[in-house]
Short mmCIF file of C-alpha atoms in Angstrom, two decimals:
data_model
loop_
_atom_site.label_atom_id
_atom_site.label_comp_id
_atom_site.label_asym_id
_atom_site.label_seq_id
_atom_site.Cartn_x
_atom_site.Cartn_y
_atom_site.Cartn_z
CA ALA A 1 133.82 73.95 -30.99
CA LEU A 2 133.32 74.80 -27.31
CA VAL A 3 135.19 71.67 -26.21
CA THR A 4 137.98 72.46 -28.67
CA PHE A 5 138.15 76.00 -27.32
CA LEU A 6 138.45 74.92 -23.66
CA VAL A 7 141.05 72.23 -24.35
CA ALA A 8 143.10 74.58 -26.50
CA ARG A 9 142.97 77.31 -23.88
CA THR A 10 144.50 74.89 -21.38
CA LEU A 11 147.12 73.34 -23.63
CA LEU A 12 148.32 76.38 -25.51
CA ASN A 13 149.38 78.23 -22.39
CA LYS A 14 151.75 75.48 -21.27
CA HIS A 15 155.29 75.23 -22.52
CA ASP A 16 158.44 73.46 -21.51
CA GLU A 17 161.56 75.14 -20.23
CA VAL A 18 162.74 77.39 -23.01
CA ARG A 19 166.31 76.98 -24.18
CA LEU A 20 168.18 80.05 -25.30
CA PRO A 21 170.31 79.02 -28.31
CA TYR A 22 172.62 82.02 -28.43
CA ILE A 23 175.06 82.36 -31.30
CA VAL A 24 178.53 82.96 -29.82
CA ASP A 25 181.56 84.09 -31.81
CA GLU A 26 184.61 84.43 -29.58
CA SER A 27 186.88 85.16 -32.54
CA VAL A 28 185.94 88.87 -32.34
CA GLN A 29 188.46 89.21 -29.50
CA ARG A 30 191.37 88.69 -31.88
CA ASN A 31 191.06 92.24 -33.18
CA PHE A 32 190.65 93.95 -29.80
CA THR A 33 193.20 96.60 -28.88
CA VAL A 34 191.81 97.68 -25.47
CA VAL A 35 189.51 95.05 -23.93
CA GLY A 36 191.66 92.34 -22.42
CA VAL A 37 194.78 94.07 -23.76
CA LYS A 38 195.26 97.24 -21.70
CA LYS A 39 195.22 96.68 -17.95
CA GLN A 40 194.48 100.35 -17.20
CA PRO A 41 192.64 101.97 -20.15
CA GLU A 42 193.33 105.68 -20.51
CA LEU A 43 190.85 108.45 -21.26
CA ALA A 44 191.61 108.28 -24.97
CA ASP A 45 190.86 104.53 -24.96
CA ILE A 46 187.25 104.91 -23.82
CA PRO A 47 185.58 105.09 -27.28
CA GLN A 48 187.42 101.96 -28.41
CA LEU A 49 186.74 100.24 -25.09
CA VAL A 50 182.99 100.75 -25.44
CA LYS A 51 183.11 99.74 -29.11
CA GLU A 52 184.82 96.47 -28.20
CA MET A 53 182.44 95.78 -25.31
CA ARG A 54 179.56 96.20 -27.76
CA ALA A 55 181.29 93.85 -30.18
CA SER A 56 181.56 91.33 -27.33
CA PHE A 57 177.87 91.60 -26.62
CA ASP A 58 176.88 91.43 -30.28
CA ALA A 59 179.05 88.31 -30.60
CA GLY A 60 177.00 86.72 -27.82
CA ILE A 61 179.90 86.21 -25.42
CA PRO A 62 178.14 87.24 -22.15
CA LYS A 63 174.72 85.78 -23.03
CA PRO A 64 174.79 81.97 -22.50
CA LEU A 65 173.55 80.81 -19.12
CA ALA A 66 176.74 78.81 -18.57
CA LYS A 67 178.85 81.93 -19.17
CA ARG A 68 176.79 84.00 -16.75
CA LEU A 69 177.14 81.35 -14.04
CA GLU A 70 180.87 81.06 -14.71
CA GLN A 71 181.34 84.80 -14.24
CA LEU A 72 179.19 84.93 -11.10
CA GLU A 73 181.32 82.14 -9.63
CA ALA A 74 184.43 84.14 -10.54
CA LEU A 75 183.01 87.20 -8.82
CA ARG A 76 182.33 85.14 -5.71
CA ARG A 77 185.95 83.95 -5.72
CA PHE A 78 187.09 87.58 -5.93
CA PHE A 79 185.30 88.29 -2.64
CA GLU A 80 186.33 85.09 -0.90
CA GLU A 81 190.00 85.28 -1.86
CA ASN A 82 190.44 89.02 -1.24
CA GLU A 83 188.54 89.60 1.98
CA THR A 84 191.58 90.96 3.82
CA ALA A 85 192.55 93.29 0.95
CA ILE A 86 189.00 94.61 0.72
CA LEU A 87 188.80 95.30 4.46
CA GLU A 88 192.18 97.05 4.40
CA ALA A 89 191.17 99.27 1.48
CA LEU A 90 187.96 100.28 3.25
CA LYS A 91 189.90 101.00 6.42
CA ALA A 92 192.27 103.25 4.46
CA ASP A 93 189.48 105.11 2.66
CA LEU A 94 186.82 105.41 5.36
CA GLY A 95 188.30 104.14 8.62
CA ARG A 96 185.59 101.49 8.31
CA PRO A 97 185.25 99.22 11.37
CA THR A 98 185.78 95.56 10.47
CA PHE A 99 182.21 94.56 11.38
CA GLU A 100 180.66 97.19 9.10
CA ALA A 101 183.05 96.48 6.24
CA LEU A 102 182.67 92.71 6.51
CA TYR A 103 178.88 92.90 6.48
CA TYR A 104 178.27 95.58 3.87
CA ASP A 105 181.13 94.99 1.45
CA ASN A 106 181.68 91.25 1.72
CA ILE A 107 178.87 89.21 3.28
CA LEU A 108 176.02 91.11 1.60
CA PRO A 109 177.41 90.99 -1.96
CA ILE A 110 178.38 87.31 -1.58
CA SER A 111 174.82 86.51 -0.49
CA GLU A 112 173.52 88.39 -3.55
CA ILE A 113 175.85 86.41 -5.81
CA GLU A 114 174.82 83.09 -4.29
CA ASN A 115 171.15 84.00 -4.64
CA ALA A 116 171.69 84.81 -8.32
CA ILE A 117 173.58 81.55 -8.95
CA LYS A 118 170.84 79.55 -7.24
CA ASN A 119 167.95 81.18 -9.07
CA LEU A 120 169.36 82.28 -12.42
CA ARG A 121 167.92 79.39 -14.42
CA GLU A 122 164.46 80.20 -13.06
CA TRP A 123 164.87 83.96 -13.62
CA THR A 124 165.75 83.46 -17.28
CA GLN A 125 162.70 81.33 -18.00
CA PRO A 126 159.75 82.96 -19.76
CA THR A 127 156.75 84.09 -17.78
CA ARG A 128 153.53 82.62 -19.11
CA VAL A 129 150.78 85.04 -20.07
CA GLY A 130 147.16 83.92 -20.11
CA PHE A 131 144.46 83.64 -22.75
CA HIS A 132 143.04 86.56 -24.71
CA ILE A 133 140.10 86.13 -27.04
CA LEU A 134 141.46 88.40 -29.78
CA THR A 135 144.66 86.36 -30.20
CA PHE A 136 143.14 82.89 -29.71
CA PRO A 137 144.49 80.33 -30.49
CA SER A 138 147.96 81.31 -29.37
CA THR A 139 150.72 80.75 -26.86
CA GLN A 140 152.37 83.82 -25.33
CA TRP A 141 155.02 84.67 -22.82
CA LEU A 142 157.44 87.34 -21.61
CA GLN A 143 161.01 86.45 -22.44
CA GLU A 144 163.89 88.00 -20.52
CA GLU A 145 166.56 89.39 -22.81
CA PRO A 146 169.75 91.26 -21.81
CA ARG A 147 169.59 94.98 -22.50
CA GLY A 148 173.06 95.09 -24.04
CA VAL A 149 176.11 97.03 -22.90
CA ALA A 150 175.68 98.38 -19.38
CA LEU A 151 177.57 101.20 -17.69
CA VAL A 152 177.82 101.07 -13.87
CA ILE A 153 179.05 104.31 -12.28
CA SER A 154 179.71 103.70 -8.60
CA THR A 155 180.17 105.94 -5.58
CA TRP A 156 182.54 106.23 -2.63
CA ASN A 157 180.61 105.50 0.58
CA TYR A 158 180.15 101.75 0.01
CA PRO A 159 182.59 101.43 -2.86
CA VAL A 160 182.58 97.64 -3.14
CA LEU A 161 178.93 96.89 -2.42
CA LEU A 162 177.60 99.68 -4.63
CA SER A 163 179.96 98.75 -7.46
CA LEU A 164 179.54 95.01 -7.62
CA THR A 165 175.90 94.47 -6.64
CA PRO A 166 174.72 96.24 -9.81
CA VAL A 167 177.50 94.53 -11.77
CA LEU A 168 176.37 91.06 -10.70
CA GLY A 169 172.82 91.93 -11.77
CA ALA A 170 174.06 92.96 -15.20
CA ILE A 171 176.16 89.80 -15.54
CA ALA A 172 173.21 87.64 -14.47
CA ALA A 173 171.08 89.35 -17.11
CA GLY A 174 173.64 88.54 -19.84
CA CYS A 175 175.01 92.04 -20.44
CA SER A 176 178.52 93.26 -21.13
CA VAL A 177 179.47 95.67 -18.34
CA VAL A 178 181.76 98.67 -18.03
CA LEU A 179 182.41 99.56 -14.38
CA LYS A 180 183.54 103.04 -13.38
CA PRO A 181 184.61 102.98 -9.69
CA CYS A 182 184.75 106.23 -7.70
CA VAL A 183 188.26 107.52 -7.01
CA VAL A 184 187.18 109.46 -3.91
CA SER A 185 187.66 106.07 -2.21
CA ARG A 186 191.10 105.83 -3.78
CA SER A 187 192.34 102.59 -2.23
CA THR A 188 189.18 100.69 -3.10
CA ALA A 189 189.08 102.06 -6.65
CA THR A 190 192.67 100.87 -7.14
CA LEU A 191 191.80 97.47 -5.72
CA LEU A 192 188.83 97.03 -8.05
CA SER A 193 190.85 98.15 -11.07
CA THR A 194 193.77 95.84 -10.39
CA LEU A 195 192.20 92.71 -8.88
CA LEU A 196 188.88 92.30 -10.70
CA PRO A 197 190.51 91.76 -14.13
CA LYS A 198 192.35 88.76 -12.66
CA TYR A 199 189.02 87.03 -12.08
CA MET A 200 186.62 88.31 -14.74
CA ASP A 201 186.44 87.80 -18.49
CA PRO A 202 187.15 91.31 -19.85
CA CYS A 203 184.55 90.74 -22.60
CA VAL A 204 181.96 90.50 -19.81
CA LEU A 205 183.32 93.05 -17.31
CA SER A 206 185.87 95.80 -17.93
CA VAL A 207 186.92 98.35 -15.32
CA VAL A 208 187.94 101.87 -16.28
CA GLY A 209 188.93 105.03 -14.42
CA GLY A 210 190.25 103.63 -11.15
CA GLN A 211 193.67 105.18 -11.67
CA PHE A 212 192.50 108.69 -12.65
CA GLU A 213 192.91 111.66 -10.34
CA ARG A 214 189.29 112.73 -10.65
CA ASP A 215 186.01 111.10 -11.61
CA ARG A 216 184.54 113.90 -13.68
CA GLU A 217 186.64 113.60 -16.85
CA CYS A 218 186.25 109.83 -17.10
CA THR A 219 182.51 109.95 -16.45
CA ALA A 220 182.06 112.70 -19.04
CA ALA A 221 183.99 110.67 -21.62
CA LEU A 222 181.90 107.57 -20.91
CA LEU A 223 178.66 109.54 -21.29
CA GLU A 224 179.72 110.53 -24.79
CA GLU A 225 179.40 106.87 -25.79
CA ARG A 226 176.22 104.90 -26.38
CA PHE A 227 175.21 102.39 -23.74
CA ASP A 228 172.02 100.36 -23.44
CA THR A 229 171.59 100.91 -19.70
CA ILE A 230 173.30 103.22 -17.21
CA PHE A 231 173.29 102.47 -13.49
CA PHE A 232 174.45 105.36 -11.31
CA THR A 233 174.77 105.69 -7.55
CA GLY A 234 175.45 109.15 -6.11
CA SER A 235 173.93 112.54 -5.44
CA PRO A 236 170.84 114.03 -7.14
CA VAL A 237 173.03 116.83 -8.54
CA VAL A 238 175.29 114.39 -10.40
CA GLY A 239 172.30 112.21 -11.23
CA LYS A 240 170.88 115.05 -13.31
CA GLU A 241 174.13 115.25 -15.26
CA ILE A 242 174.03 111.50 -15.85
CA MET A 243 170.52 111.83 -17.27
CA LYS A 244 171.62 114.67 -19.54
CA GLY A 245 174.38 112.50 -20.92
CA ALA A 246 172.08 109.51 -21.31
CA ALA A 247 169.47 111.60 -23.13
CA LYS A 248 171.81 112.04 -26.11
CA HIS A 249 171.41 108.34 -26.86
CA LEU A 250 167.98 107.81 -25.25
CA THR A 251 169.66 105.45 -22.80
CA PRO A 252 167.48 104.28 -19.88
CA CYS A 253 168.91 104.94 -16.42
CA ILE A 254 168.68 103.42 -12.98
CA LEU A 255 169.53 106.19 -10.53
CA GLU A 256 170.17 105.40 -6.88
CA LEU A 257 170.38 108.84 -5.29
CA GLY A 258 169.55 109.98 -1.79
CA GLY A 259 167.82 112.67 0.22
CA LYS A 260 167.00 113.71 3.76
CA ASN A 261 165.42 110.64 5.33
CA PRO A 262 162.93 111.47 8.11
CA VAL A 263 162.15 109.54 11.29
CA PHE A 264 158.62 109.85 12.71
CA VAL A 265 158.58 109.32 16.49
CA ASP A 266 155.17 108.85 18.08
CA LYS A 267 154.97 109.88 21.74
CA ASP A 268 153.51 106.46 22.60
CA CYS A 269 156.33 104.42 21.01
CA ASP A 270 159.11 102.61 22.85
CA LEU A 271 161.30 105.72 23.07
CA ASP A 272 164.38 103.90 24.29
CA LEU A 273 164.30 101.42 21.40
CA ALA A 274 163.53 104.21 18.93
CA ALA A 275 166.51 106.24 20.14
CA LYS A 276 168.83 103.21 20.03
CA ARG A 277 167.88 102.12 16.51
CA THR A 278 167.92 105.66 15.17
CA VAL A 279 171.38 106.36 16.58
CA TRP A 280 172.64 103.02 15.22
CA GLY A 281 171.26 103.74 11.77
CA ARG A 282 172.51 107.33 11.72
CA MET A 283 176.06 106.58 12.82
CA MET A 284 176.71 103.55 10.58
CA ASN A 285 179.66 104.36 8.30
CA ALA A 286 179.97 107.68 10.16
CA GLY A 287 176.62 108.73 8.72
CA GLN A 288 177.85 108.45 5.13
CA GLN A 289 174.92 106.38 3.92
CA CYS A 290 172.11 107.33 1.57
CA ILE A 291 169.50 105.42 3.62
CA SER A 292 170.68 106.83 6.95
CA PRO A 293 168.06 108.51 9.16
CA ASP A 294 168.83 112.21 8.73
CA TYR A 295 166.43 113.97 11.08
CA VAL A 296 163.82 113.05 13.68
CA LEU A 297 160.36 114.60 13.77
CA CYS A 298 159.50 113.99 17.40
CA ASP A 299 156.38 114.87 19.36
CA LYS A 300 157.31 117.95 21.39
CA GLU A 301 156.03 116.32 24.59
CA VAL A 302 158.77 113.68 24.48
CA ILE A 303 161.57 115.28 22.45
CA GLN A 304 163.69 116.10 25.51
CA GLN A 305 163.43 112.52 26.72
CA PHE A 306 164.23 111.20 23.23
CA GLY A 307 167.32 113.43 23.05
CA GLU A 308 168.56 112.18 26.42
CA LEU A 309 168.05 108.57 25.36
CA ALA A 310 169.84 109.21 22.06
CA ALA A 311 172.82 110.62 23.95
CA LYS A 312 172.79 107.60 26.24
CA HIS A 313 172.93 105.21 23.30
CA VAL A 314 175.69 107.19 21.58
CA GLN A 315 177.78 106.67 24.70
CA GLN A 316 176.84 102.98 25.04
CA LEU A 317 177.47 102.15 21.38
CA TYR A 318 180.57 104.23 20.75
CA GLY A 319 182.09 104.76 24.20
CA ASP A 320 183.79 107.72 25.76
CA ASP A 321 186.31 108.05 22.94
CA PRO A 322 184.83 106.99 19.56
CA LYS A 323 187.86 108.46 17.82
CA THR A 324 190.16 105.71 19.08
CA ASN A 325 188.02 102.70 20.04
CA GLY A 326 187.76 101.19 16.53
CA ASN A 327 183.94 101.17 16.35
CA PHE A 328 183.48 104.39 14.42
CA GLY A 329 184.58 105.39 10.94
CA ARG A 330 186.06 108.49 9.35
CA ILE A 331 184.87 111.05 6.83
CA VAL A 332 186.08 110.10 3.38
CA GLY A 333 187.82 113.34 2.33
CA ASP A 334 188.74 116.92 3.14
CA LYS A 335 185.95 118.40 1.00
CA GLN A 336 183.30 116.36 2.78
CA MET A 337 184.89 117.15 6.15
CA ALA A 338 184.82 120.91 5.51
CA ARG A 339 181.11 120.77 4.68
CA LEU A 340 180.29 118.98 7.95
CA VAL A 341 182.41 121.35 9.99
CA GLY A 342 180.47 124.21 8.42
CA LEU A 343 177.19 122.66 9.57
CA LEU A 344 178.50 122.16 13.11
CA ARG A 345 179.48 125.83 13.27
CA THR A 346 176.23 127.26 11.90
CA HIS A 347 173.37 124.93 12.91
CA GLY A 348 171.96 127.36 15.50
CA GLY A 349 170.53 124.58 17.64
CA ARG A 350 171.30 122.92 20.97
CA VAL A 351 174.00 120.25 21.02
CA ILE A 352 172.80 117.30 23.09
CA CYS A 353 175.94 115.23 22.62
CA GLY A 354 179.03 115.25 20.44
CA GLY A 355 179.67 118.28 18.28
CA THR A 356 183.47 117.92 18.34
CA TYR A 357 185.72 117.17 15.39
CA ASP A 358 189.32 116.80 14.26
CA GLU A 359 189.83 118.01 10.70
CA SER A 360 193.31 116.54 10.35
CA ALA A 361 192.00 113.06 11.27
CA ARG A 362 188.77 113.53 9.28
CA PHE A 363 186.86 112.70 12.46
CA VAL A 364 183.44 114.01 13.51
CA ALA A 365 182.12 112.74 16.84
CA PRO A 366 178.65 111.12 16.88
CA THR A 367 176.45 114.16 17.34
CA VAL A 368 172.81 114.81 18.29
CA ILE A 369 171.44 118.34 17.91
CA GLN A 370 167.97 119.72 18.59
CA CYS A 371 167.23 122.42 16.06
CA SER A 372 164.43 124.22 14.22
CA VAL A 373 163.18 123.48 10.71
CA ASP A 374 165.04 126.61 9.56
CA SER A 375 168.45 125.32 10.64
CA PRO A 376 171.15 124.83 7.99
CA LEU A 377 171.09 121.20 9.14
CA MET A 378 167.63 120.87 7.55
CA VAL A 379 168.48 122.13 4.06
CA GLU A 380 170.36 119.29 2.35
CA GLU A 381 171.25 115.68 3.06
CA THR A 382 173.75 115.79 5.93
CA PHE A 383 175.74 112.68 4.97
CA GLY A 384 177.65 112.63 8.23
CA PRO A 385 177.29 111.52 11.88
CA ILE A 386 174.96 114.36 12.87
CA LEU A 387 171.38 113.59 13.89
CA ALA A 388 168.93 116.50 13.96
CA LEU A 389 165.92 116.47 16.31
CA VAL A 390 162.97 118.67 15.36
CA PRO A 391 159.90 119.08 17.60
CA VAL A 392 156.40 118.81 16.08
CA SER A 393 152.97 119.25 17.63
CA ASP A 394 151.40 116.18 16.02
CA VAL A 395 151.79 113.64 13.23
CA LYS A 396 149.87 115.75 10.71
CA GLU A 397 152.37 118.59 11.11
CA ALA A 398 155.20 116.09 10.56
CA ILE A 399 153.53 114.72 7.43
CA ARG A 400 153.01 118.21 6.01
CA PHE A 401 156.67 119.03 6.59
CA VAL A 402 157.94 115.88 4.88
CA ASN A 403 155.58 116.38 1.94
CA SER A 404 156.83 119.93 1.45
CA ARG A 405 160.30 118.60 0.62
CA PRO A 406 161.75 116.31 -2.09
CA LYS A 407 160.76 112.66 -1.66
CA PRO A 408 163.28 110.80 0.53
CA LEU A 409 164.99 107.52 -0.27
CA SER A 410 163.96 106.03 3.08
CA LEU A 411 161.44 106.86 5.78
CA TYR A 412 161.27 105.50 9.30
CA ILE A 413 158.38 105.26 11.76
CA PHE A 414 158.43 104.42 15.46
CA SER A 415 155.00 103.79 16.90
CA ARG A 416 152.99 101.09 18.66
CA SER A 417 149.85 102.34 16.91
CA LYS A 418 148.90 100.61 13.66
CA ALA A 419 146.72 103.63 12.85
CA PHE A 420 149.75 105.95 13.25
CA GLN A 421 151.89 103.70 11.07
CA GLU A 422 149.24 103.48 8.34
CA LEU A 423 148.57 107.23 8.46
CA VAL A 424 152.24 108.04 7.78
CA CYS A 425 152.66 105.35 5.12
CA ALA A 426 149.50 106.37 3.26
CA ASN A 427 150.18 110.10 3.28
CA THR A 428 153.89 110.25 2.46
CA SER A 429 156.00 109.06 -0.45
CA SER A 430 159.47 107.56 -0.16
CA GLY A 431 161.67 104.92 -1.73
CA GLY A 432 161.08 102.51 1.17
CA VAL A 433 159.93 102.33 4.78
CA THR A 434 161.01 100.53 7.93
CA ILE A 435 158.63 100.62 10.88
CA ASN A 436 160.08 100.38 14.40
CA GLY A 437 163.59 100.20 13.00
CA THR A 438 165.99 101.80 10.56
CA LEU A 439 167.82 100.46 7.48
CA PHE A 440 166.25 96.99 7.69
CA HIS A 441 164.03 97.15 4.61
CA VAL A 442 167.14 97.56 2.46
CA GLY A 443 168.69 94.37 3.84
CA HIS A 444 165.82 92.07 2.82
CA GLY A 445 166.83 90.21 -0.32
CA GLU A 446 163.31 89.96 -1.74
CA LEU A 447 162.47 93.65 -1.39
CA PRO A 448 163.46 96.08 -4.16
CA PHE A 449 165.70 98.98 -3.17
CA GLY A 450 165.34 102.26 -5.00
CA GLY A 451 164.13 105.82 -4.80
CA VAL A 452 161.25 107.90 -6.04
CA GLY A 453 161.32 111.44 -7.42
CA GLU A 454 164.59 113.18 -6.53
CA SER A 455 165.78 110.16 -4.53
CA GLY A 456 166.06 108.05 -7.66
CA MET A 457 164.41 105.83 -10.22
CA GLY A 458 164.50 102.09 -10.74
CA ALA A 459 165.28 99.45 -8.11
CA TYR A 460 167.57 96.51 -7.52
CA HIS A 461 168.62 93.77 -5.02
CA GLY A 462 167.82 90.10 -5.46
CA LYS A 463 165.87 89.31 -8.61
CA TYR A 464 165.32 93.04 -9.13
CA SER A 465 169.06 93.41 -9.89
CA PHE A 466 168.58 90.93 -12.74
CA SER A 467 165.37 92.62 -13.91
CA CYS A 468 166.74 96.13 -14.16
CA PHE A 469 169.31 94.97 -16.74
CA SER A 470 166.76 92.86 -18.64
CA HIS A 471 164.06 93.63 -21.16
CA LYS A 472 160.82 91.67 -20.84
CA LYS A 473 160.17 90.89 -24.48
CA PRO A 474 156.61 89.80 -25.30
CA VAL A 475 156.47 86.82 -27.63
CA LEU A 476 153.29 85.40 -29.14
CA VAL A 477 153.03 82.25 -31.25
CA LYS A 478 149.86 82.19 -33.36
CA SER A 479 148.64 78.65 -33.79
CA VAL A 480 147.65 77.28 -37.18
CA TRP A 481 144.92 74.63 -37.07
CA PRO A 482 143.36 72.49 -39.82
CA ASP A 483 139.95 74.01 -39.03
CA PHE A 484 139.53 75.94 -42.27
CA GLY A 485 140.06 79.15 -40.31
CA LEU A 486 136.93 78.76 -38.22
CA LEU A 487 138.81 79.49 -34.98
CA SER A 488 142.45 79.83 -35.90
CA ASP A 489 141.95 82.41 -38.69
CA PRO A 490 138.50 84.00 -38.22
CA PHE A 491 137.10 85.60 -41.35
CA PHE A 492 135.78 88.75 -39.68
CA LEU A 493 139.34 90.06 -39.07
CA TYR A 494 139.87 90.78 -42.75
CA PRO A 495 138.34 93.38 -45.06
CA PRO A 496 135.95 94.10 -46.51
CA TRP A 497 134.37 94.87 -43.11
CA THR A 498 130.69 94.30 -43.57
CA ASP A 499 127.90 95.09 -41.14
CA GLN A 500 127.91 91.42 -40.15
CA LYS A 501 131.62 91.54 -39.23
CA ILE A 502 131.09 94.72 -37.20
CA LYS A 503 128.29 92.98 -35.26
CA ILE A 504 130.63 90.06 -34.53
CA LEU A 505 133.32 92.51 -33.37
CA ARG A 506 130.85 94.23 -31.02
CA LEU A 507 129.82 90.86 -29.63
CA ILE A 508 133.41 89.79 -28.98
CA GLY A 509 134.16 93.19 -27.48
CA LYS A 510 131.80 92.36 -24.61
CA PHE A 511 134.15 89.56 -23.57
CA LEU A 512 137.41 91.54 -23.60
#
């Protein structure tokens, strides 16, 4: 019996590559009146749109591995064949420099697509789970299954990247997807609404809302419908409304939000490098980035030097006239511009560099300001090219300050001391951390990106994009042996439960 047990334990936990024999019925499309029929669905079409996307999923259309790979290839072609149009739309919406736009909204999503194509077969395979005495003899695994119909609600600051990276994860997982682009970035929303349908099967991906004047009405209408997963990128305020809408149908959410991201600057760090990388991270996309360093908690002994170095790097990176040199973007809209102008007028601190603006051009100069913790700059996420410097007496004061506020999406540390780095990491909470740099942890394809607390829930990028649209379904196959139930169907499991069976249970319990 012991030999049988050991051999079985080895053999039963091995299995070949599992095939997924999905039933697919493409004939359901014949009765569709919105999906694949209307190029620009209207508000009144949304209930029928969602109904037909669910019919597509229930008919198995997006599930087969071959279909997922086909659609990922189509998405890659969209990027490759429309690079110029994408860059032009981003220039129109955000004044985005070509380098930034090319990297964030073309190269990065293409690399994510290629990674998914390369690894999708492996990702869809079951994950073996080991032996357990109470289920022996058995084979068990976790099987990835698509969650169903996914809703992706995008935002305006990286309108291509933050729309299509979640979408490719949902496609890879085998879901049907409804994409709602953000019309604050009007040119890009129009591009996504008009060009994507030329590449994608509408039963797999449908785009809605790109032609509307405002986002609110379309989003509200979508939240009235039942989805199986909602992926939202935006502010914590809107994130709460998304969760309220999702709660009506108990729909799980992935929320990529934001927050005020702190930078810890140790007095013994390489101050020049810290200033350079902080300025670079802050001013990317004119500061309109949820992972952007928002404020610097700097040791008071070196804060003046850090401010001078930050000003130096602003000048070196963006020149004497960042408004015209093509290396610096614009604020996306008048509403956002007015908010930033208000902060520049009321911050109550000392302007180290910048501080100028042109409302008609939606331009705010790269700005560094030393201020107190009570400044209006320190209340909410700035989301603009304004870097606040705040003096602290030591790292413990900085940690207490960060912990007194909502948990940030990102946190940055500049220090040569491993003890300093570990102290900050261990005693603060954030979505992610980069040490001796900014932004970089988000660019690593094998690291999950997501928030914690008010900065979000759930994570994506790389395989995590696939996982957040998948359900890990546990499957157990109970083996039936010709052993008269000695091992495969032990008698003590069944009533009547005698004292002898209870003793056996206690004995087995010692091995759990």
